[in-house]
PDB file of C-alpha atoms in Angstrom:
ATOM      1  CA  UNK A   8     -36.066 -59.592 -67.239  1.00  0.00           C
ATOM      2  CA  UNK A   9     -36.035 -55.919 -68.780  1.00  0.00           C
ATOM      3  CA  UNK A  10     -38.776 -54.719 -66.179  1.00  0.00           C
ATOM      4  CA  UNK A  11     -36.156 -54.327 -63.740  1.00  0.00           C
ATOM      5  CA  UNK A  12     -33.616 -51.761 -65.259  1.00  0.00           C
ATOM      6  CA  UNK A  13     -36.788 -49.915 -66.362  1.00  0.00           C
ATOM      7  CA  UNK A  14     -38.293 -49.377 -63.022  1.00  0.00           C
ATOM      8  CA  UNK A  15     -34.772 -48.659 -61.391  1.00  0.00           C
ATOM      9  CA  UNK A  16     -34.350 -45.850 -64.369  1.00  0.00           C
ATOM     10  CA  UNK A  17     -37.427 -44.426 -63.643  1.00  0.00           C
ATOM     11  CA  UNK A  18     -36.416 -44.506 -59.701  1.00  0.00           C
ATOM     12  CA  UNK A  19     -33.751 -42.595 -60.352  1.00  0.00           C
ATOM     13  CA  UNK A  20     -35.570 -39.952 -62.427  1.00  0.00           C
ATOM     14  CA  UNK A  21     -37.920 -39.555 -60.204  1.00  0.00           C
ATOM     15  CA  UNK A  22     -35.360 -39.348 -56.913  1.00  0.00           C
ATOM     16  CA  UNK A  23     -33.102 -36.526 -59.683  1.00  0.00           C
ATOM     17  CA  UNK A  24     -36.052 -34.722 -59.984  1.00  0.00           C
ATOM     18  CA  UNK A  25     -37.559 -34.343 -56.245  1.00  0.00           C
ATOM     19  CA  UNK A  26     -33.586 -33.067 -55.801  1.00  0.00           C
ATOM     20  CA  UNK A  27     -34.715 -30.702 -58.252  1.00  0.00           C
ATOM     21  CA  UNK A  28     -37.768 -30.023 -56.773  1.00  0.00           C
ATOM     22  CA  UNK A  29     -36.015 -28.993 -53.288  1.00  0.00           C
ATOM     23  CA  UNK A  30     -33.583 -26.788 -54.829  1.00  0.00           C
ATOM     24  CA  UNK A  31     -35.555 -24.923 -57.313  1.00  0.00           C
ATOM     25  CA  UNK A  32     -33.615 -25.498 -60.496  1.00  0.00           C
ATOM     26  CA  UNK A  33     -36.672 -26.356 -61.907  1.00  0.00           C
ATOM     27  CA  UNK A  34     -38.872 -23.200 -62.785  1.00  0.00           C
ATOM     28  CA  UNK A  35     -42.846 -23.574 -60.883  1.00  0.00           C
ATOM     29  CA  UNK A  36     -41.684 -26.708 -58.771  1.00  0.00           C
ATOM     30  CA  UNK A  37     -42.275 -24.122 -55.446  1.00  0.00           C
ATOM     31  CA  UNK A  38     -45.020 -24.552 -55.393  1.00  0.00           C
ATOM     32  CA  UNK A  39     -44.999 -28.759 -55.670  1.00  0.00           C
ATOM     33  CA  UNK A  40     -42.758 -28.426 -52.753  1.00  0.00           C
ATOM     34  CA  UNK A  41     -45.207 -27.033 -50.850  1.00  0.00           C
ATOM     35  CA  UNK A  42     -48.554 -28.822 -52.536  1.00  0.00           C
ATOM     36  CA  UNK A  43     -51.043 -29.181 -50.076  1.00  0.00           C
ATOM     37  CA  UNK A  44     -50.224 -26.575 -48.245  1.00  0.00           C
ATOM     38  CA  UNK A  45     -51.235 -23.071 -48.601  1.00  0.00           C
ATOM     39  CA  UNK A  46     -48.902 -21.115 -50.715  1.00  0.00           C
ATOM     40  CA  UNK A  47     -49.248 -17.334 -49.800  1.00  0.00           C
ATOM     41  CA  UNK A  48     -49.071 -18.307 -46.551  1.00  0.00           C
ATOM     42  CA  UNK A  49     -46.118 -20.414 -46.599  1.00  0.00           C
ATOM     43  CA  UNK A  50     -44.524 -17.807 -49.011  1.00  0.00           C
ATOM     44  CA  UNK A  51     -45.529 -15.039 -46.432  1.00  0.00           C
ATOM     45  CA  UNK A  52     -43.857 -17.220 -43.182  1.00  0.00           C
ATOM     46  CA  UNK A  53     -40.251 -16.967 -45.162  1.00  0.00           C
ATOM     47  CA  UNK A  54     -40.397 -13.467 -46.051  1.00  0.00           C
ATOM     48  CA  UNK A  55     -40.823 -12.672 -42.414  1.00  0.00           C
ATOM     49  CA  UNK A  56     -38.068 -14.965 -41.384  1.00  0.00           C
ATOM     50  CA  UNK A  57     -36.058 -13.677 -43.365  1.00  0.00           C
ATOM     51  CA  UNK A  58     -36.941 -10.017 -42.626  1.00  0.00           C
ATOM     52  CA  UNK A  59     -36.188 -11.092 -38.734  1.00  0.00           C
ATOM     53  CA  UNK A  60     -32.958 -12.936 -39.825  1.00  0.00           C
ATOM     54  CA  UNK A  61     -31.867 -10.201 -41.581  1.00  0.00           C
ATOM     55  CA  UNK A  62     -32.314  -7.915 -38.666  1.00  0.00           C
ATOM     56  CA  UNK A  63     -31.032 -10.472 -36.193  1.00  0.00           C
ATOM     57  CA  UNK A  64     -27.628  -9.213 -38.702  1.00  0.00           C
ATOM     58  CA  UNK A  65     -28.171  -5.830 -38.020  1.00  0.00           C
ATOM     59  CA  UNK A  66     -28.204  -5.643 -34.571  1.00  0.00           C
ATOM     60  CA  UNK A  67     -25.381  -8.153 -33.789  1.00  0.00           C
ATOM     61  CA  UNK A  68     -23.454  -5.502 -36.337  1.00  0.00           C
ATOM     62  CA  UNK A  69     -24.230  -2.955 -33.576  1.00  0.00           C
ATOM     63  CA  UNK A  70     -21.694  -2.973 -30.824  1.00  0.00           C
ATOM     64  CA  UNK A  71     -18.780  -3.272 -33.778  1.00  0.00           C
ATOM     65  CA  UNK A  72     -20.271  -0.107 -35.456  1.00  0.00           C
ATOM     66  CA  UNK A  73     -20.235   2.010 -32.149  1.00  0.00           C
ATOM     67  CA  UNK A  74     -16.372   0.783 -31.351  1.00  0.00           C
ATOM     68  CA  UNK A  75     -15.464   2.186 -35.006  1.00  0.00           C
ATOM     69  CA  UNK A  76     -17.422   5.410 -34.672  1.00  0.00           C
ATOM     70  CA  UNK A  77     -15.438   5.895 -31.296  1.00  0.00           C
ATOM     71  CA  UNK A  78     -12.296   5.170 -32.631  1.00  0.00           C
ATOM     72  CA  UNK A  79     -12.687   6.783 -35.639  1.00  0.00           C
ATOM     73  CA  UNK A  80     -14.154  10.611 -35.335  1.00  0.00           C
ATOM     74  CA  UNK A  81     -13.787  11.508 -38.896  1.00  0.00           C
ATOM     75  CA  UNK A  82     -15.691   7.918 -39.588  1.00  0.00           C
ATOM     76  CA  UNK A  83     -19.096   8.318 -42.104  1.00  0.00           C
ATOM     77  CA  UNK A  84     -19.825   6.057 -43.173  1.00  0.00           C
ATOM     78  CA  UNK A  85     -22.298   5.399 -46.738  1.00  0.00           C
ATOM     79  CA  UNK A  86     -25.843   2.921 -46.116  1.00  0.00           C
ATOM     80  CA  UNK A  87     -27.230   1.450 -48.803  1.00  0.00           C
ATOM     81  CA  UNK A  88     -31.500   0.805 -48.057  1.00  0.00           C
ATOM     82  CA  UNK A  89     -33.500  -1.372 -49.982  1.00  0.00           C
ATOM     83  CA  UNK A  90     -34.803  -4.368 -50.903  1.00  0.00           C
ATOM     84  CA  UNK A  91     -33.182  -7.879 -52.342  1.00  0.00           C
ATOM     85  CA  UNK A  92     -31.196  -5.582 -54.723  1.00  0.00           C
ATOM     86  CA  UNK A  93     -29.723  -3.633 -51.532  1.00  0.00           C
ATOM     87  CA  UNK A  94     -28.657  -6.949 -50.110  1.00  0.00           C
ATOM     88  CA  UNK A  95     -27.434  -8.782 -52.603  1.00  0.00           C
ATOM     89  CA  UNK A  96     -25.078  -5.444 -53.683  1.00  0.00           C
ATOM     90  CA  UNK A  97     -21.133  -6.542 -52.917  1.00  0.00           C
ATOM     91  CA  UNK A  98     -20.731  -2.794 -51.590  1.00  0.00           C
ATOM     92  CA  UNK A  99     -17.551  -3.515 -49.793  1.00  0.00           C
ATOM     93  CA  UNK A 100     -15.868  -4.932 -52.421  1.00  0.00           C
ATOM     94  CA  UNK A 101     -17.300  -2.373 -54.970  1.00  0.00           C
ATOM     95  CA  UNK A 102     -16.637   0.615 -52.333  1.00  0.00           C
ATOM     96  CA  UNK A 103     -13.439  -0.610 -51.175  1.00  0.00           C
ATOM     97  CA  UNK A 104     -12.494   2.941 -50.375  1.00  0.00           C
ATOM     98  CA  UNK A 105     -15.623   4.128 -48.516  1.00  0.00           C
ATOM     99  CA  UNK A 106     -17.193   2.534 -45.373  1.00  0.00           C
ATOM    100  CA  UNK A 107     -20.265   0.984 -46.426  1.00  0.00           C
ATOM    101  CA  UNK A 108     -23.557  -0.156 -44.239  1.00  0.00           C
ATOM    102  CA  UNK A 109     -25.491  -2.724 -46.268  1.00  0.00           C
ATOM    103  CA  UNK A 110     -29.766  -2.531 -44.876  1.00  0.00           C
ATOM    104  CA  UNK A 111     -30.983  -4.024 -47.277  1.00  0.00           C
ATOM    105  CA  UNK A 112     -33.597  -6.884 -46.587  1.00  0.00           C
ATOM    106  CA  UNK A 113     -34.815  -9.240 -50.013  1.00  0.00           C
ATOM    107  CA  UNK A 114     -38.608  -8.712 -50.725  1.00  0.00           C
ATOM    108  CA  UNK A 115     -39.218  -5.945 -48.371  1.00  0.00           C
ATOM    109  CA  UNK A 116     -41.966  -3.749 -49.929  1.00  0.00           C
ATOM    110  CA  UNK A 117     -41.185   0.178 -48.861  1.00  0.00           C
ATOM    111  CA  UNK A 118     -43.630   0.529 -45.946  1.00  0.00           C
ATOM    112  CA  UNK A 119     -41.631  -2.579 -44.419  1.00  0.00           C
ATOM    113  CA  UNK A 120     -38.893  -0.572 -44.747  1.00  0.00           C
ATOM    114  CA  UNK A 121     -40.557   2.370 -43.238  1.00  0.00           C
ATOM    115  CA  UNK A 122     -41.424   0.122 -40.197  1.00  0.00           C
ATOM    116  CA  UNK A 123     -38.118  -0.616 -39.123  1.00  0.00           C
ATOM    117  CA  UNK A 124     -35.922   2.251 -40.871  1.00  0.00           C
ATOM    118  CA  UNK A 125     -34.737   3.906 -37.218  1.00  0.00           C
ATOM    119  CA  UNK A 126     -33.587   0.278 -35.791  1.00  0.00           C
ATOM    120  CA  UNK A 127     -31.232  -0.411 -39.007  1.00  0.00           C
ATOM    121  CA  UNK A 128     -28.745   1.488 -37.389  1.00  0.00           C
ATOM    122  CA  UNK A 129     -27.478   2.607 -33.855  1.00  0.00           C
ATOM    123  CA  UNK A 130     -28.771   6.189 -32.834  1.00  0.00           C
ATOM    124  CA  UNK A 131     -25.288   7.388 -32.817  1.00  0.00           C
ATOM    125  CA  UNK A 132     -24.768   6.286 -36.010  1.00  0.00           C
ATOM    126  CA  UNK A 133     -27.269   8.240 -37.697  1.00  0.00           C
ATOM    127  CA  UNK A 134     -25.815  11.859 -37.099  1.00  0.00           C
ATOM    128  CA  UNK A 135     -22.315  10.443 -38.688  1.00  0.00           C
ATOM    129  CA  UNK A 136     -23.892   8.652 -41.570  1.00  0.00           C
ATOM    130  CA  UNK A 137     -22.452  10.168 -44.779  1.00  0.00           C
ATOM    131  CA  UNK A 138     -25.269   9.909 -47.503  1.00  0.00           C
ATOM    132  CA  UNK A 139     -27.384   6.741 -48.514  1.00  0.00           C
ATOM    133  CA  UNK A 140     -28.557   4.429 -51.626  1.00  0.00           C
ATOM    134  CA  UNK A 141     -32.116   3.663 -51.637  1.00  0.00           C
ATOM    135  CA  UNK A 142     -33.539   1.070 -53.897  1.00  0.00           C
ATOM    136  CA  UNK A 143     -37.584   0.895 -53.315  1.00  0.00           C
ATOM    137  CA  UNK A 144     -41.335   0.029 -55.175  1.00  0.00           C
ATOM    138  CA  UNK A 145     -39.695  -2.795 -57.147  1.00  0.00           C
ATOM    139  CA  UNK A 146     -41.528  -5.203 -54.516  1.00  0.00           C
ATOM    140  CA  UNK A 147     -44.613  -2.725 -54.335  1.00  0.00           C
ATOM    141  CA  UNK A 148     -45.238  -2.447 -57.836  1.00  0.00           C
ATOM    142  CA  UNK A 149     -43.921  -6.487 -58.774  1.00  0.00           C
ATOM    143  CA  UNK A 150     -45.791  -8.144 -55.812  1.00  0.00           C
ATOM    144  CA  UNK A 151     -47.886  -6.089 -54.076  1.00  0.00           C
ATOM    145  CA  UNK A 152     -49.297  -4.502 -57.773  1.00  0.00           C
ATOM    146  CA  UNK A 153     -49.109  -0.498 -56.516  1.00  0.00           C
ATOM    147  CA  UNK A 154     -48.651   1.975 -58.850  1.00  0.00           C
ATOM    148  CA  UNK A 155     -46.623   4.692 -59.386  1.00  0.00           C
ATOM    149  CA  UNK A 156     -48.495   7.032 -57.123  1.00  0.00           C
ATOM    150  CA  UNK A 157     -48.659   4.851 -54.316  1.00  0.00           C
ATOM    151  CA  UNK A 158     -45.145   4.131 -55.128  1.00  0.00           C
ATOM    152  CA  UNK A 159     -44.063   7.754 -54.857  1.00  0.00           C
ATOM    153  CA  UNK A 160     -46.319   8.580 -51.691  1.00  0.00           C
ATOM    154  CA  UNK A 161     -44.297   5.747 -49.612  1.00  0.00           C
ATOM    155  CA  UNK A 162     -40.886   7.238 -51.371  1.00  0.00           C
ATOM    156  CA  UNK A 163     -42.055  10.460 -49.963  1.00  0.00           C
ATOM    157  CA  UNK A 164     -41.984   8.567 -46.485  1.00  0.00           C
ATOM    158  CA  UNK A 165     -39.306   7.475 -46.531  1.00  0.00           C
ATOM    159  CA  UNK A 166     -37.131  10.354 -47.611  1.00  0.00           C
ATOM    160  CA  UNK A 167     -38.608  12.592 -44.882  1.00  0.00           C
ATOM    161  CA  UNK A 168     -37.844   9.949 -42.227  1.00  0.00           C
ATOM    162  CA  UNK A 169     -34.049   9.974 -43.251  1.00  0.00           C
ATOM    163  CA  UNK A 170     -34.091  13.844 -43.414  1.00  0.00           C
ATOM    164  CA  UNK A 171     -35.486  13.641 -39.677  1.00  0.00           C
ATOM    165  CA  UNK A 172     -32.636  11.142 -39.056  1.00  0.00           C
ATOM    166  CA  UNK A 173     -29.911  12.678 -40.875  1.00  0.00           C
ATOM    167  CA  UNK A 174     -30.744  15.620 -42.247  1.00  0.00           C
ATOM    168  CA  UNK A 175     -29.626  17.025 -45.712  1.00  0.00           C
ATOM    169  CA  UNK A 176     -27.114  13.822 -46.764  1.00  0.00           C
ATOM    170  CA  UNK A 177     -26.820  13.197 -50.135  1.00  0.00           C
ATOM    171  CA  UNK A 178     -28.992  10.459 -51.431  1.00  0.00           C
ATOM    172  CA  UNK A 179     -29.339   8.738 -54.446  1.00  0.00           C
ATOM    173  CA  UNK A 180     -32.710   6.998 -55.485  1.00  0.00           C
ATOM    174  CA  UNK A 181     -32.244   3.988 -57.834  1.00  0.00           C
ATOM    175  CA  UNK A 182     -34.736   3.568 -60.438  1.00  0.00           C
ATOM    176  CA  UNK A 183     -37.035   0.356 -60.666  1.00  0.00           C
ATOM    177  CA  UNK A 184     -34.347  -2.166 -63.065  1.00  0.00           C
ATOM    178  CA  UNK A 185     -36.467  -4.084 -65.853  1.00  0.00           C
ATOM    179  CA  UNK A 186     -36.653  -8.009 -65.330  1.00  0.00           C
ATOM    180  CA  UNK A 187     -36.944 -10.597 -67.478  1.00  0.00           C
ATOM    181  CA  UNK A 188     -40.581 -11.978 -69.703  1.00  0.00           C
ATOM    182  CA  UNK A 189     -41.454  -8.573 -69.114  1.00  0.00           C
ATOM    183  CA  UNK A 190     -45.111  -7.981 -70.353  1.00  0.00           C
ATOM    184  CA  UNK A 191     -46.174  -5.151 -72.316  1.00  0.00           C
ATOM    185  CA  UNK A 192     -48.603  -3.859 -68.628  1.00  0.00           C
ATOM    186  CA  UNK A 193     -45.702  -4.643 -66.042  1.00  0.00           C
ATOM    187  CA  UNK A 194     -43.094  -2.770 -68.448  1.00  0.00           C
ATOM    188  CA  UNK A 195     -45.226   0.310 -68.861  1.00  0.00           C
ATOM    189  CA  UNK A 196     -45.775   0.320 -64.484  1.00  0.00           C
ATOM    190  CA  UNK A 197     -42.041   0.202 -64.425  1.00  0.00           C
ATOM    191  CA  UNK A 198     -41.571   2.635 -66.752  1.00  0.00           C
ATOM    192  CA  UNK A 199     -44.152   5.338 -65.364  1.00  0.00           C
ATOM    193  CA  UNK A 200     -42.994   4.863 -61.732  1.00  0.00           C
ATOM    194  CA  UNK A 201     -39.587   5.294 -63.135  1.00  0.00           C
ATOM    195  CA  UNK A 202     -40.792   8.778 -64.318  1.00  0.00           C
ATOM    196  CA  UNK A 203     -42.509   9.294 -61.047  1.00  0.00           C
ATOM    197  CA  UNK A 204     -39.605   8.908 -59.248  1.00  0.00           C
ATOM    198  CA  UNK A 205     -37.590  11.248 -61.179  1.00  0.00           C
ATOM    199  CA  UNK A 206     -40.247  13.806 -60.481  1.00  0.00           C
ATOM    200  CA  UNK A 207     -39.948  12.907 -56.954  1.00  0.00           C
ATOM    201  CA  UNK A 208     -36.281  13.792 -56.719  1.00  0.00           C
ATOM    202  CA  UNK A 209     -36.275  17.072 -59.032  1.00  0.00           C
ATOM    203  CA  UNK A 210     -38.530  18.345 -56.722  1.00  0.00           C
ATOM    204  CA  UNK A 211     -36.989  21.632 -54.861  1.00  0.00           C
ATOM    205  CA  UNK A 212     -37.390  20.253 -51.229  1.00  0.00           C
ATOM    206  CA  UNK A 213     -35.196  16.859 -52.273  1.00  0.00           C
ATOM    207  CA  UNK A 214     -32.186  19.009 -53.924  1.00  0.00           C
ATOM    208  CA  UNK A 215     -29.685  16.614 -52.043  1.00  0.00           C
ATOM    209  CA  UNK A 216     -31.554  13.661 -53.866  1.00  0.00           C
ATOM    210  CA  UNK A 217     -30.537  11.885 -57.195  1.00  0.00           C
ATOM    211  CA  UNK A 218     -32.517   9.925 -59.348  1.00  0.00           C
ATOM    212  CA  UNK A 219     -30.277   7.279 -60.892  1.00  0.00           C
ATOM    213  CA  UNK A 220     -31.874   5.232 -63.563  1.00  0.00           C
ATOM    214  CA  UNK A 221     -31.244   1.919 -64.134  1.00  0.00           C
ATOM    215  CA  UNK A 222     -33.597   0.315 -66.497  1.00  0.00           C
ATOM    216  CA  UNK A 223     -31.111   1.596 -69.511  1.00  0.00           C
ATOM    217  CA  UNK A 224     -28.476  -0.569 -71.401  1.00  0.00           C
ATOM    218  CA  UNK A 225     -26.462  -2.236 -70.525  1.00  0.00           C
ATOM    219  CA  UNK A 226     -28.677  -3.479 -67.785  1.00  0.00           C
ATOM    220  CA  UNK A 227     -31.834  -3.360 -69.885  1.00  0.00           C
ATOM    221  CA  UNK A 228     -31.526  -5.018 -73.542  1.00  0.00           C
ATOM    222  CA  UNK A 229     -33.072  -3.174 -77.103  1.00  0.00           C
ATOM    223  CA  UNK A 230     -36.500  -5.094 -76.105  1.00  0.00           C
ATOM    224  CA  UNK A 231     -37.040  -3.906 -72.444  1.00  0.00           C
ATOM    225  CA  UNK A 232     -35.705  -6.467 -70.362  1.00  0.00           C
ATOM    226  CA  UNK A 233     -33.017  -7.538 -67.699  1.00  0.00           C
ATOM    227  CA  UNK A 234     -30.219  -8.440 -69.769  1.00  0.00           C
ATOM    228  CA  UNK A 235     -29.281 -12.014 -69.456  1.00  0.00           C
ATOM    229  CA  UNK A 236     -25.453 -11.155 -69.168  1.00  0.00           C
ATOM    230  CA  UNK A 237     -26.271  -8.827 -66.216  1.00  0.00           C
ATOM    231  CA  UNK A 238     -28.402 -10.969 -64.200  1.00  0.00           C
ATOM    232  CA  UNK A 239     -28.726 -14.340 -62.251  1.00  0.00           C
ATOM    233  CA  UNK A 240     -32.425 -14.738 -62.717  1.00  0.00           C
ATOM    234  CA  UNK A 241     -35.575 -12.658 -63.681  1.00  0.00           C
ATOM    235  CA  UNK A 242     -34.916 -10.125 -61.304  1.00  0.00           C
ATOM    236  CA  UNK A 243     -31.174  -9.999 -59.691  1.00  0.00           C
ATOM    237  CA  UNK A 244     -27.865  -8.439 -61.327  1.00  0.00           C
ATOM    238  CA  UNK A 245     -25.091 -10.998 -61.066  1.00  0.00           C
ATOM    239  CA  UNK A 246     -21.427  -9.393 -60.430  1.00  0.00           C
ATOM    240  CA  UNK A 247     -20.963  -7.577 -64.190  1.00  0.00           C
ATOM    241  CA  UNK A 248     -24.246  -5.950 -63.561  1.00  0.00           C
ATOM    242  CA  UNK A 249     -23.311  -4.758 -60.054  1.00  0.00           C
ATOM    243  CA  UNK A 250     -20.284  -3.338 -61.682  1.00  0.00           C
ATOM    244  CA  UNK A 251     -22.384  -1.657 -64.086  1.00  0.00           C
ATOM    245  CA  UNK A 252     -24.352   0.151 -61.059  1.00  0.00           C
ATOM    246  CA  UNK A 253     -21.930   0.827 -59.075  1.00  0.00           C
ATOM    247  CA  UNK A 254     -19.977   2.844 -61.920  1.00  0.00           C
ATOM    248  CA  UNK A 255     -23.103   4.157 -62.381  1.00  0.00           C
ATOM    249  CA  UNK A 256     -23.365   5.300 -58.784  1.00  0.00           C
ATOM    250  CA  UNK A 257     -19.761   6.711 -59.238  1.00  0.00           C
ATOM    251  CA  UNK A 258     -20.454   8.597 -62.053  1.00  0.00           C
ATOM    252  CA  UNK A 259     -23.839   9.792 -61.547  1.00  0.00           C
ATOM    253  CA  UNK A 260     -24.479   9.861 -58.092  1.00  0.00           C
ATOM    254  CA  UNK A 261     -24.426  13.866 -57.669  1.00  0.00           C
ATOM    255  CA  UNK A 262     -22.712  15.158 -53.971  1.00  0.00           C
ATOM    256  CA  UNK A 263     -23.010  10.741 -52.846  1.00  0.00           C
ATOM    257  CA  UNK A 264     -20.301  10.032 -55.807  1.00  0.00           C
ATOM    258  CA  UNK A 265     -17.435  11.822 -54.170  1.00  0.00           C
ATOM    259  CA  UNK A 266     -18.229   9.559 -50.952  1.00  0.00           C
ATOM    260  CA  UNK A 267     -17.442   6.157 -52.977  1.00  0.00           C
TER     261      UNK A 267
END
């Protein structure tokens, strides 16, 4: 007569944790979800939806950016490039006085970025755009493993693109953050394409670009990584450590701080 309760316990377990499973509260159950199948390819099919939701966004964004840009004539607006730290950033409720253009696409290595940097925005949007944010190599150097050289070459890119675009607007160029269970190999990457970066931006051609770091407390915590009170997971700042960057921006951001 016990057997019963048992096996409807250990039902229910196992029905709690397949929930789990699906939602991902459980750390390394991804890839249970998806047993069978192939991983890097599954992996690779939602990056690229995502990229083409993301720019589905974009251009349905369009025809109300060109209606403000003709109302407005004094309109410049600020756009923020990057990766999943560029779109999960709150800019409009951290920028409340500046008109902000959020690009940013989650898990988009730079040379994605490069690929589709002239569609983000209208053509006659480009000439009125203010300055811009750029946040790029974490995804290079976490996922794709490239190091700081590579990581500055595609910076490079990128930077003259938006000078062809837009020439001369004040930029600033977040460092890499830290992340949580750093290793001692990943931390020194991060730290030397940090430096790299820097370079990058003190160089006398990119005098209207600022390198803002951001692996520093309070972000980063006396052992090198993403503080816990900053951050929803290994990687992403939750709404205190926006705050934190976005004073940062404010504060440090060179000509781009009097915009926000």
């Amino acid at each position: 007569m016990k057997k019963a309760p048992i096996a409807l316990a250990g039902l229910a377990l196992a029905t709690a944790l397949y929930g789990l499973w699906r939602v991902d509260v459980i750390p390394g159950l991804w890839d249970l979800q998806h047993w069978g199948e192939d991983v890097a390819s599954v992996a690779r099919a939602e990056r690229l939806a995502h990229r083409a939701a993301r720019q589905e966004v974009f251009a349905a964004e369009v025809e109300g950016l060109q209606a403000e840009l003709a109302a407005d004539p004094g309109l410049a607006p600020v756009a923020f490039f990057g990766s999943s730290t560029i779109e999960r950033f709150p800019t409009e409720q951290l920028f409340p006085d500046a008109r902000t253009l959020n690009r940013g696409i989650g898990d988009e290595a730079a040379g994605e970025l490069r690929e589709r940097l002239d569609a983000s925005l209208p053509a006659e949007a480009w000439p009125r755009v203010a300055g811009f944010v750029l946040y790029l190599g974490s995804v290079d150097v976490r996922r794709l493993e490239a190091g700081p050289r590579a990581v500055v070459l595609r910076a490079t890119t990128i930077l003259q693109q938006l000078q062809g675009l837009a020439p001369g607007r004040p930029t600033v160029l977040l460092g890499l953050l830290p992340e949580r269970g750093l290793g001692a190999d990943r931390r020194a990457v991060i730290e030397a394409t940090n430096a790299a970066l820097a370079e990058l931006a003190g160089a006398p051609e990119w005098s209207h670009v600022t390198f803002l770091p951001t692996d520093r407390a309070p972000l980063r915590t006396p052992g090198g990584e993403l503080s816990e009170d900053h951050s929803v997971d290994r990687l992403h700042l939750n709404e205190l450590g926006y705050q934190v960057l976005a004073r940062w921006i404010r504060l440090e951001g060179g000509a781009l701080a009097s915009l926000l």
